[in-house]
PDB file of C-alpha atoms in Angstrom:
ATOM      1  CA  UNK A 496     -14.178   8.001  34.516  1.00 64.00           C
ATOM      2  CA  UNK A 497     -13.670  10.731  31.966  1.00 71.00           C
ATOM      3  CA  UNK A 498      -9.997   9.805  31.528  1.00 76.00           C
ATOM      4  CA  UNK A 499     -10.961   6.194  30.776  1.00 76.00           C
ATOM      5  CA  UNK A 500     -13.386   7.328  28.092  1.00 78.00           C
ATOM      6  CA  UNK A 501     -10.758   9.597  26.549  1.00 80.00           C
ATOM      7  CA  UNK A 502      -8.161   6.798  26.577  1.00 81.00           C
ATOM      8  CA  UNK A 503     -10.647   4.381  24.997  1.00 86.00           C
ATOM      9  CA  UNK A 504     -11.545   6.984  22.395  1.00 93.00           C
ATOM     10  CA  UNK A 505      -7.879   7.534  21.514  1.00 93.00           C
ATOM     11  CA  UNK A 506      -7.293   3.771  21.296  1.00 94.00           C
ATOM     12  CA  UNK A 507     -10.341   3.356  19.060  1.00 96.00           C
ATOM     13  CA  UNK A 508      -9.202   6.195  16.789  1.00 96.00           C
ATOM     14  CA  UNK A 509      -5.711   4.678  16.542  1.00 96.00           C
ATOM     15  CA  UNK A 510      -7.188   1.316  15.541  1.00 97.00           C
ATOM     16  CA  UNK A 511      -9.414   2.955  12.931  1.00 97.00           C
ATOM     17  CA  UNK A 512      -6.456   4.858  11.483  1.00 98.00           C
ATOM     18  CA  UNK A 513      -4.280   1.732  11.445  1.00 98.00           C
ATOM     19  CA  UNK A 514      -6.971  -0.295   9.717  1.00 98.00           C
ATOM     20  CA  UNK A 515      -7.567   2.426   7.143  1.00 98.00           C
ATOM     21  CA  UNK A 516      -3.828   2.629   6.445  1.00 98.00           C
ATOM     22  CA  UNK A 517      -3.539  -1.127   6.014  1.00 98.00           C
ATOM     23  CA  UNK A 518      -6.495  -1.232   3.645  1.00 98.00           C
ATOM     24  CA  UNK A 519      -5.239   1.676   1.542  1.00 98.00           C
ATOM     25  CA  UNK A 520      -1.757   0.151   1.396  1.00 96.00           C
ATOM     26  CA  UNK A 521      -3.174  -3.150   0.214  1.00 96.00           C
ATOM     27  CA  UNK A 522      -5.286  -1.486  -2.447  1.00 96.00           C
ATOM     28  CA  UNK A 523      -2.417   0.640  -3.746  1.00 95.00           C
ATOM     29  CA  UNK A 524      -0.083  -2.372  -3.895  1.00 93.00           C
ATOM     30  CA  UNK A 525      -2.731  -4.410  -5.725  1.00 94.00           C
ATOM     31  CA  UNK A 526      -3.085  -1.665  -8.328  1.00 91.00           C
ATOM     32  CA  UNK A 527       0.607  -0.874  -8.835  1.00 91.00           C
ATOM     33  CA  UNK A 528       2.064  -4.389  -8.730  1.00 92.00           C
ATOM     34  CA  UNK A 529       0.743  -5.532 -12.133  1.00 91.00           C
ATOM     35  CA  UNK A 530       1.903  -2.277 -13.700  1.00 90.00           C
ATOM     36  CA  UNK A 531       5.368  -2.771 -12.213  1.00 91.00           C
ATOM     37  CA  UNK A 532       5.556  -6.306 -13.632  1.00 90.00           C
ATOM     38  CA  UNK A 533       4.586  -5.029 -17.090  1.00 91.00           C
ATOM     39  CA  UNK A 534       7.246  -2.304 -16.864  1.00 90.00           C
ATOM     40  CA  UNK A 535       9.980  -4.770 -15.887  1.00 89.00           C
ATOM     41  CA  UNK A 536       9.033  -7.225 -18.640  1.00 88.00           C
ATOM     42  CA  UNK A 537       8.990  -4.432 -21.202  1.00 88.00           C
ATOM     43  CA  UNK A 538      12.440  -3.247 -20.097  1.00 86.00           C
ATOM     44  CA  UNK A 539      13.799  -6.784 -20.443  1.00 84.00           C
ATOM     45  CA  UNK A 540      12.198  -7.189 -23.858  1.00 81.00           C
ATOM     46  CA  UNK A 541      13.711  -3.913 -25.077  1.00 74.00           C
ATOM     47  CA  UNK A 542      17.195  -4.995 -23.902  1.00 71.00           C
ATOM     48  CA  UNK A 543      16.896  -8.366 -25.663  1.00 71.00           C
ATOM     49  CA  UNK A 544      15.834  -6.756 -28.933  1.00 72.00           C
ATOM     50  CA  UNK A 545      18.324  -3.886 -28.966  1.00 70.00           C
ATOM     51  CA  UNK A 546      21.562  -3.822 -30.973  1.00 63.00           C
ATOM     52  CA  UNK A 547      23.745  -2.464 -28.169  1.00 55.00           C
TER      53      UNK A 547
END
């Protein structure tokens, strides 16, 4: 009985950790993606307007 409770507890903790990781990954990607697009567009704009 005690082993079942421990196994369930470990499974529950793994699911909580996985969910937290997925949420934090989604939030970080949502924040950094627009900044990455701006950076890439700026780099392209600089290359088009340079005299090299």
